[in-house]
Amino acid sequence: ATFGYCRPSKMNKNHPKPLQNTTLGHQDHSHQVRVQVKACGLSPLDLKLLDDLGIQRDLIPVGREVAGVIQQVGSKVSFFQPDDEVVGKLLSSICVCVCACPPVHKPEKLSWVCAAGALRDGVCAYTALHTHARMAAGHTLLVLDGASSFGLMCIQLACYHGVKVLTTSHTPQQTSFLEQLRPSVVRVIPVYDSSSDLLSVVSEETGGLGVDIVIDSGVCLHEEEPEEMKLLPHKHDIISVLGVGGHWVTSHQDLQLDPPDSRLLYLKSASVSFLNADIWTASSAQQGRYLHILKDIVEKMSAGVLRPQPEEAVPLYEGTVAMEMVQRRQKRKAVVQL
């Protein structure tokens, strides 16, 4: 038995149906493993992306970032055995799953909840910093909304590689939390305080040169954005803080650049990269790199290099409510423990 998320109907897009039980189909699993899930992470589903890809399934698997124990291996699988503890991204969940991409072994010291809850953010941080921005020791990085689970992963990964890190905070509590991080960030910029100007602070910290990398958590495109978007930086501000040859990695899939923005990027010979959390499973040609990333992430979490914020796991019977809250953006993510 597994859980799937019912695609919202055209008449009722704002109120999707809850999770429902389903079963695994009869397919050729000779190259796959079956995993008994101990914990899984719930993240928002990009239904628009599924439509763009032509995927019209009524029931969409959720909780795909999982940690669990292998129950069964296919006849052509040689790297895993039953009872191996693994972490990976799966084709379907919750309870018993079939792997879409090969998993990696879970270090013994890493808890089920920590592994499942931090996997998505770890992959995104690794992809943003290594794959897109080509991070190197001595670079200067600006992480927007550093207290988020994704932002925290970016900060810790960058500090480990000798990068000078600046970050923004949205509340006084976040400012205090970020200032106490070890290894420490160079500067915490409280964007909720009108006296803190992002451009002037970055200019002061970099001697007017700008930063090598900017990683955002959303962008304010227009002046009349909703109240919850007001703390996000404007796209022109992000481009302005970039140094010559800088890289801007954005998660904003609807980003629009006006000709003046493009001109400024051109003058700086800077680049913009789009961060898609699911890109590694879009092509089988990328599986080797993806497995390397997964293995490195779980090893760094086990060693304490990456220390994700603790997630309060919910039991399986609360999974429906948790997924609905995540999908409605009432919370960023959730972890289900079985």
PDB file of N, CA and C in Angstrom, residues 41-114:
ATOM      1  N   GLY A  41       9.950  12.718   3.694  1.00  0.00           N
ATOM      2  CA  GLY A  41       9.730  14.157   3.694  1.00  0.00           C
ATOM      3  C   GLY A  41       8.619  14.546   2.740  1.00  0.00           C
ATOM      4  N   LEU A  42       7.748  15.443   3.186  1.00  0.00           N
ATOM      5  CA  LEU A  42       6.656  15.953   2.347  1.00  0.00           C
ATOM      6  C   LEU A  42       7.011  17.360   1.884  1.00  0.00           C
ATOM      7  N   SER A  43       7.036  17.560   0.586  1.00  0.00           N
ATOM      8  CA  SER A  43       7.320  18.862  -0.009  1.00  0.00           C
ATOM      9  C   SER A  43       6.220  19.207  -0.992  1.00  0.00           C
ATOM     10  N   PRO A  44       6.050  20.502  -1.301  1.00  0.00           N
ATOM     11  CA  PRO A  44       4.978  20.891  -2.232  1.00  0.00           C
ATOM     12  C   PRO A  44       5.164  20.243  -3.597  1.00  0.00           C
ATOM     13  N   LEU A  45       4.058  19.836  -4.191  1.00  0.00           N
ATOM     14  CA  LEU A  45       4.083  19.281  -5.540  1.00  0.00           C
ATOM     15  C   LEU A  45       3.941  20.410  -6.554  1.00  0.00           C
ATOM     16  N   ASP A  46       4.758  20.379  -7.579  1.00  0.00           N
ATOM     17  CA  ASP A  46       4.659  21.366  -8.656  1.00  0.00           C
ATOM     18  C   ASP A  46       3.712  20.794  -9.711  1.00  0.00           C
ATOM     19  N   LEU A  47       2.418  21.034  -9.524  1.00  0.00           N
ATOM     20  CA  LEU A  47       1.424  20.473 -10.433  1.00  0.00           C
ATOM     21  C   LEU A  47       1.536  21.079 -11.830  1.00  0.00           C
ATOM     22  N   LYS A  48       1.946  22.336 -11.900  1.00  0.00           N
ATOM     23  CA  LYS A  48       2.103  22.982 -13.202  1.00  0.00           C
ATOM     24  C   LYS A  48       3.218  22.316 -13.999  1.00  0.00           C
ATOM     25  N   LEU A  49       4.313  21.965 -13.310  1.00  0.00           N
ATOM     26  CA  LEU A  49       5.416  21.287 -13.974  1.00  0.00           C
ATOM     27  C   LEU A  49       4.964  19.937 -14.519  1.00  0.00           C
ATOM     28  N   LEU A  50       4.165  19.214 -13.748  1.00  0.00           N
ATOM     29  CA  LEU A  50       3.662  17.922 -14.206  1.00  0.00           C
ATOM     30  C   LEU A  50       2.793  18.090 -15.447  1.00  0.00           C
ATOM     31  N   ASP A  51       1.986  19.149 -15.461  1.00  0.00           N
ATOM     32  CA  ASP A  51       1.175  19.425 -16.647  1.00  0.00           C
ATOM     33  C   ASP A  51       2.053  19.751 -17.849  1.00  0.00           C
ATOM     34  N   ASP A  52       3.109  20.551 -17.614  1.00  0.00           N
ATOM     35  CA  ASP A  52       4.014  20.918 -18.715  1.00  0.00           C
ATOM     36  C   ASP A  52       4.706  19.689 -19.301  1.00  0.00           C
ATOM     37  N   LEU A  53       4.964  18.696 -18.443  1.00  0.00           N
ATOM     38  CA  LEU A  53       5.634  17.477 -18.897  1.00  0.00           C
ATOM     39  C   LEU A  53       4.652  16.466 -19.475  1.00  0.00           C
ATOM     40  N   GLY A  54       3.361  16.811 -19.443  1.00  0.00           N
ATOM     41  CA  GLY A  54       2.358  15.917 -19.990  1.00  0.00           C
ATOM     42  C   GLY A  54       1.983  14.772 -19.084  1.00  0.00           C
ATOM     43  N   ILE A  55       2.282  14.898 -17.797  1.00  0.00           N
ATOM     44  CA  ILE A  55       1.944  13.850 -16.831  1.00  0.00           C
ATOM     45  C   ILE A  55       0.552  14.139 -16.288  1.00  0.00           C
ATOM     46  N   GLN A  56      -0.416  13.325 -16.629  1.00  0.00           N
ATOM     47  CA  GLN A  56      -1.811  13.587 -16.291  1.00  0.00           C
ATOM     48  C   GLN A  56      -2.385  12.567 -15.307  1.00  0.00           C
ATOM     49  N   ARG A  57      -1.522  11.920 -14.535  1.00  0.00           N
ATOM     50  CA  ARG A  57      -2.016  10.933 -13.579  1.00  0.00           C
ATOM     51  C   ARG A  57      -2.879  11.601 -12.518  1.00  0.00           C
ATOM     52  N   ASP A  58      -3.992  10.960 -12.174  1.00  0.00           N
ATOM     53  CA  ASP A  58      -4.889  11.520 -11.159  1.00  0.00           C
ATOM     54  C   ASP A  58      -4.313  11.390  -9.758  1.00  0.00           C
ATOM     55  N   LEU A  59      -3.497  10.363  -9.537  1.00  0.00           N
ATOM     56  CA  LEU A  59      -2.917  10.126  -8.220  1.00  0.00           C
ATOM     57  C   LEU A  59      -1.405  10.279  -8.309  1.00  0.00           C
ATOM     58  N   ILE A  60      -0.868  11.262  -7.588  1.00  0.00           N
ATOM     59  CA  ILE A  60       0.550  11.591  -7.693  1.00  0.00           C
ATOM     60  C   ILE A  60       1.262  11.155  -6.416  1.00  0.00           C
ATOM     61  N   PRO A  61       2.317  10.355  -6.500  1.00  0.00           N
ATOM     62  CA  PRO A  61       3.035   9.920  -5.291  1.00  0.00           C
ATOM     63  C   PRO A  61       3.623  11.103  -4.529  1.00  0.00           C
ATOM     64  N   VAL A  62       3.567  11.028  -3.208  1.00  0.00           N
ATOM     65  CA  VAL A  62       4.131  12.073  -2.355  1.00  0.00           C
ATOM     66  C   VAL A  62       5.092  11.435  -1.354  1.00  0.00           C
ATOM     67  N   GLY A  63       5.833  12.280  -0.640  1.00  0.00           N
ATOM     68  CA  GLY A  63       6.772  11.753   0.349  1.00  0.00           C
ATOM     69  C   GLY A  63       7.879  10.948  -0.288  1.00  0.00           C
ATOM     70  N   ARG A  64       8.474  11.481  -1.366  1.00  0.00           N
ATOM     71  CA  ARG A  64       9.417  10.682  -2.153  1.00  0.00           C
ATOM     72  C   ARG A  64      10.844  10.725  -1.615  1.00  0.00           C
ATOM     73  N   GLU A  65      11.190  11.709  -0.782  1.00  0.00           N
ATOM     74  CA  GLU A  65      12.509  11.709  -0.146  1.00  0.00           C
ATOM     75  C   GLU A  65      12.415  10.851   1.104  1.00  0.00           C
ATOM     76  N   VAL A  66      13.005   9.684   1.072  1.00  0.00           N
ATOM     77  CA  VAL A  66      12.745   8.709   2.124  1.00  0.00           C
ATOM     78  C   VAL A  66      14.022   8.096   2.687  1.00  0.00           C
ATOM     79  N   ALA A  67      13.855   7.542   3.879  1.00  0.00           N
ATOM     80  CA  ALA A  67      14.883   6.714   4.507  1.00  0.00           C
ATOM     81  C   ALA A  67      14.186   5.445   4.981  1.00  0.00           C
ATOM     82  N   GLY A  68      14.810   4.317   4.706  1.00  0.00           N
ATOM     83  CA  GLY A  68      14.155   3.076   5.085  1.00  0.00           C
ATOM     84  C   GLY A  68      15.058   1.869   4.941  1.00  0.00           C
ATOM     85  N   VAL A  69      14.446   0.701   5.028  1.00  0.00           N
ATOM     86  CA  VAL A  69      15.163  -0.576   4.991  1.00  0.00           C
ATOM     87  C   VAL A  69      14.742  -1.344   3.744  1.00  0.00           C
ATOM     88  N   ILE A  70      15.714  -1.851   3.019  1.00  0.00           N
ATOM     89  CA  ILE A  70      15.418  -2.618   1.815  1.00  0.00           C
ATOM     90  C   ILE A  70      14.764  -3.942   2.187  1.00  0.00           C
ATOM     91  N   GLN A  71      13.608  -4.203   1.566  1.00  0.00           N
ATOM     92  CA  GLN A  71      12.912  -5.461   1.785  1.00  0.00           C
ATOM     93  C   GLN A  71      13.214  -6.488   0.700  1.00  0.00           C
ATOM     94  N   GLN A  72      13.333  -5.983  -0.514  1.00  0.00           N
ATOM     95  CA  GLN A  72      13.483  -6.897  -1.650  1.00  0.00           C
ATOM     96  C   GLN A  72      14.312  -6.218  -2.733  1.00  0.00           C
ATOM     97  N   VAL A  73      15.154  -6.976  -3.391  1.00  0.00           N
ATOM     98  CA  VAL A  73      15.964  -6.437  -4.488  1.00  0.00           C
ATOM     99  C   VAL A  73      15.624  -7.170  -5.768  1.00  0.00           C
ATOM    100  N   GLY A  74      15.697  -6.444  -6.892  1.00  0.00           N
ATOM    101  CA  GLY A  74      15.435  -7.046  -8.181  1.00  0.00           C
ATOM    102  C   GLY A  74      16.534  -8.014  -8.585  1.00  0.00           C
ATOM    103  N   SER A  75      16.233  -8.838  -9.554  1.00  0.00           N
ATOM    104  CA  SER A  75      17.170  -9.888  -9.964  1.00  0.00           C
ATOM    105  C   SER A  75      18.471  -9.342 -10.552  1.00  0.00           C
ATOM    106  N   LYS A  76      18.460  -8.121 -11.037  1.00  0.00           N
ATOM    107  CA  LYS A  76      19.649  -7.529 -11.650  1.00  0.00           C
ATOM    108  C   LYS A  76      20.309  -6.475 -10.765  1.00  0.00           C
ATOM    109  N   VAL A  77      19.896  -6.398  -9.496  1.00  0.00           N
ATOM    110  CA  VAL A  77      20.494  -5.457  -8.547  1.00  0.00           C
ATOM    111  C   VAL A  77      21.620  -6.153  -7.801  1.00  0.00           C
ATOM    112  N   SER A  78      22.798  -5.515  -7.771  1.00  0.00           N
ATOM    113  CA  SER A  78      23.952  -6.159  -7.126  1.00  0.00           C
ATOM    114  C   SER A  78      24.550  -5.342  -5.991  1.00  0.00           C
ATOM    115  N   PHE A  79      24.208  -4.062  -5.878  1.00  0.00           N
ATOM    116  CA  PHE A  79      24.848  -3.205  -4.881  1.00  0.00           C
ATOM    117  C   PHE A  79      24.130  -3.222  -3.534  1.00  0.00           C
ATOM    118  N   PHE A  80      22.934  -3.787  -3.470  1.00  0.00           N
ATOM    119  CA  PHE A  80      22.166  -3.769  -2.227  1.00  0.00           C
ATOM    120  C   PHE A  80      21.654  -5.162  -1.895  1.00  0.00           C
ATOM    121  N   GLN A  81      21.440  -5.344  -0.591  1.00  0.00           N
ATOM    122  CA  GLN A  81      20.902  -6.596  -0.091  1.00  0.00           C
ATOM    123  C   GLN A  81      19.716  -6.294   0.823  1.00  0.00           C
ATOM    124  N   PRO A  82      18.821  -7.244   1.027  1.00  0.00           N
ATOM    125  CA  PRO A  82      17.738  -7.028   1.992  1.00  0.00           C
ATOM    126  C   PRO A  82      18.293  -6.655   3.365  1.00  0.00           C
ATOM    127  N   ASP A  83      17.604  -5.789   4.054  1.00  0.00           N
ATOM    128  CA  ASP A  83      17.941  -5.266   5.386  1.00  0.00           C
ATOM    129  C   ASP A  83      18.975  -4.137   5.349  1.00  0.00           C
ATOM    130  N   ASP A  84      19.463  -3.747   4.170  1.00  0.00           N
ATOM    131  CA  ASP A  84      20.325  -2.570   4.082  1.00  0.00           C
ATOM    132  C   ASP A  84      19.508  -1.315   4.396  1.00  0.00           C
ATOM    133  N   GLU A  85      20.101  -0.396   5.160  1.00  0.00           N
ATOM    134  CA  GLU A  85      19.453   0.882   5.453  1.00  0.00           C
ATOM    135  C   GLU A  85      19.876   1.895   4.389  1.00  0.00           C
ATOM    136  N   VAL A  86      18.893   2.530   3.744  1.00  0.00           N
ATOM    137  CA  VAL A  86      19.196   3.382   2.594  1.00  0.00           C
ATOM    138  C   VAL A  86      18.438   4.711   2.682  1.00  0.00           C
ATOM    139  N   VAL A  87      18.912   5.644   1.869  1.00  0.00           N
ATOM    140  CA  VAL A  87      18.278   6.952   1.699  1.00  0.00           C
ATOM    141  C   VAL A  87      18.172   7.193   0.199  1.00  0.00           C
ATOM    142  N   GLY A  88      17.054   7.755  -0.240  1.00  0.00           N
ATOM    143  CA  GLY A  88      16.944   8.017  -1.670  1.00  0.00           C
ATOM    144  C   GLY A  88      15.651   8.694  -2.036  1.00  0.00           C
ATOM    145  N   LYS A  89      15.464   8.878  -3.323  1.00  0.00           N
ATOM    146  CA  LYS A  89      14.254   9.473  -3.855  1.00  0.00           C
ATOM    147  C   LYS A  89      13.500   8.389  -4.599  1.00  0.00           C
ATOM    148  N   LEU A  90      12.245   8.245  -4.244  1.00  0.00           N
ATOM    149  CA  LEU A  90      11.506   7.091  -4.712  1.00  0.00           C
ATOM    150  C   LEU A  90      10.388   7.459  -5.685  1.00  0.00           C
ATOM    151  N   LEU A  91       9.947   6.402  -6.373  1.00  0.00           N
ATOM    152  CA  LEU A  91       8.874   6.552  -7.345  1.00  0.00           C
ATOM    153  C   LEU A  91       7.532   6.728  -6.665  1.00  0.00           C
ATOM    154  N   SER A  92       7.353   6.100  -5.521  1.00  0.00           N
ATOM    155  CA  SER A  92       6.075   6.226  -4.818  1.00  0.00           C
ATOM    156  C   SER A  92       6.294   5.931  -3.356  1.00  0.00           C
ATOM    157  N   SER A  93       5.402   6.417  -2.532  1.00  0.00           N
ATOM    158  CA  SER A  93       5.456   6.185  -1.106  1.00  0.00           C
ATOM    159  C   SER A  93       4.067   6.469  -0.573  1.00  0.00           C
ATOM    160  N   ILE A  94       3.643   6.221   0.618  1.00  0.00           N
ATOM    161  CA  ILE A  94       4.445   5.981   1.803  1.00  0.00           C
ATOM    162  C   ILE A  94       4.336   4.479   2.143  1.00  0.00           C
ATOM    163  N   CYS A  95       5.097   3.941   2.999  1.00  0.00           N
ATOM    164  CA  CYS A  95       5.069   2.578   3.520  1.00  0.00           C
ATOM    165  C   CYS A  95       6.009   1.652   2.754  1.00  0.00           C
ATOM    166  N   VAL A  96       5.630   1.253   1.544  1.00  0.00           N
ATOM    167  CA  VAL A  96       6.504   0.406   0.750  1.00  0.00           C
ATOM    168  C   VAL A  96       6.675   1.072  -0.600  1.00  0.00           C
ATOM    169  N   CYS A  97       7.910   1.213  -1.074  1.00  0.00           N
ATOM    170  CA  CYS A  97       8.174   1.997  -2.269  1.00  0.00           C
ATOM    171  C   CYS A  97       9.074   1.257  -3.224  1.00  0.00           C
ATOM    172  N   VAL A  98       9.044   1.724  -4.456  1.00  0.00           N
ATOM    173  CA  VAL A  98       9.948   1.236  -5.483  1.00  0.00           C
ATOM    174  C   VAL A  98      10.827   2.390  -5.910  1.00  0.00           C
ATOM    175  N   CYS A  99      12.138   2.185  -5.925  1.00  0.00           N
ATOM    176  CA  CYS A  99      13.072   3.270  -6.197  1.00  0.00           C
ATOM    177  C   CYS A  99      13.046   3.696  -7.653  1.00  0.00           C
ATOM    178  N   ALA A 100      12.908   5.027  -7.880  1.00  0.00           N
ATOM    179  CA  ALA A 100      13.006   5.588  -9.214  1.00  0.00           C
ATOM    180  C   ALA A 100      14.463   5.749  -9.604  1.00  0.00           C
ATOM    181  N   CYS A 101      15.299   6.132  -8.656  1.00  0.00           N
ATOM    182  CA  CYS A 101      16.744   6.240  -8.859  1.00  0.00           C
ATOM    183  C   CYS A 101      17.415   5.430  -7.767  1.00  0.00           C
ATOM    184  N   PRO A 102      18.586   4.864  -8.031  1.00  0.00           N
ATOM    185  CA  PRO A 102      19.252   4.067  -7.003  1.00  0.00           C
ATOM    186  C   PRO A 102      19.446   4.871  -5.720  1.00  0.00           C
ATOM    187  N   PRO A 103      19.179   4.279  -4.555  1.00  0.00           N
ATOM    188  CA  PRO A 103      19.431   4.971  -3.290  1.00  0.00           C
ATOM    189  C   PRO A 103      20.898   4.854  -2.905  1.00  0.00           C
ATOM    190  N   VAL A 104      21.230   5.399  -1.753  1.00  0.00           N
ATOM    191  CA  VAL A 104      22.575   5.245  -1.197  1.00  0.00           C
ATOM    192  C   VAL A 104      22.430   4.717   0.225  1.00  0.00           C
ATOM    193  N   HIS A 105      23.493   4.103   0.726  1.00  0.00           N
ATOM    194  CA  HIS A 105      23.443   3.560   2.078  1.00  0.00           C
ATOM    195  C   HIS A 105      23.370   4.687   3.106  1.00  0.00           C
ATOM    196  N   LYS A 106      22.562   4.496   4.120  1.00  0.00           N
ATOM    197  CA  LYS A 106      22.428   5.470   5.203  1.00  0.00           C
ATOM    198  C   LYS A 106      23.471   5.201   6.272  1.00  0.00           C
ATOM    199  N   PRO A 107      24.277   6.213   6.639  1.00  0.00           N
ATOM    200  CA  PRO A 107      25.220   6.029   7.742  1.00  0.00           C
ATOM    201  C   PRO A 107      24.477   5.662   9.029  1.00  0.00           C
ATOM    202  N   GLU A 108      25.095   4.831   9.829  1.00  0.00           N
ATOM    203  CA  GLU A 108      24.433   4.327  11.032  1.00  0.00           C
ATOM    204  C   GLU A 108      24.075   5.444  12.004  1.00  0.00           C
ATOM    205  N   LYS A 109      24.920   6.486  12.091  1.00  0.00           N
ATOM    206  CA  LYS A 109      24.689   7.563  13.063  1.00  0.00           C
ATOM    207  C   LYS A 109      23.565   8.505  12.643  1.00  0.00           C
ATOM    208  N   LEU A 110      23.124   8.445  11.418  1.00  0.00           N
ATOM    209  CA  LEU A 110      22.115   9.372  10.909  1.00  0.00           C
ATOM    210  C   LEU A 110      20.724   8.825  11.170  1.00  0.00           C
ATOM    211  N   SER A 111      19.870   9.632  11.797  1.00  0.00           N
ATOM    212  CA  SER A 111      18.522   9.174  12.128  1.00  0.00           C
ATOM    213  C   SER A 111      17.650   9.133  10.881  1.00  0.00           C
ATOM    214  N   TRP A 112      16.571   8.338  10.959  1.00  0.00           N
ATOM    215  CA  TRP A 112      15.633   8.240   9.837  1.00  0.00           C
ATOM    216  C   TRP A 112      15.021   9.606   9.518  1.00  0.00           C
ATOM    217  N   VAL A 113      14.561  10.286  10.549  1.00  0.00           N
ATOM    218  CA  VAL A 113      13.854  11.560  10.361  1.00  0.00           C
ATOM    219  C   VAL A 113      14.787  12.617   9.788  1.00  0.00           C
ATOM    220  N   CYS A 114      16.003  12.692  10.304  1.00  0.00           N
ATOM    221  CA  CYS A 114      16.963  13.682   9.818  1.00  0.00           C
ATOM    222  C   CYS A 114      17.304  13.428   8.352  1.00  0.00           C
TER     223      CYS A 114
END
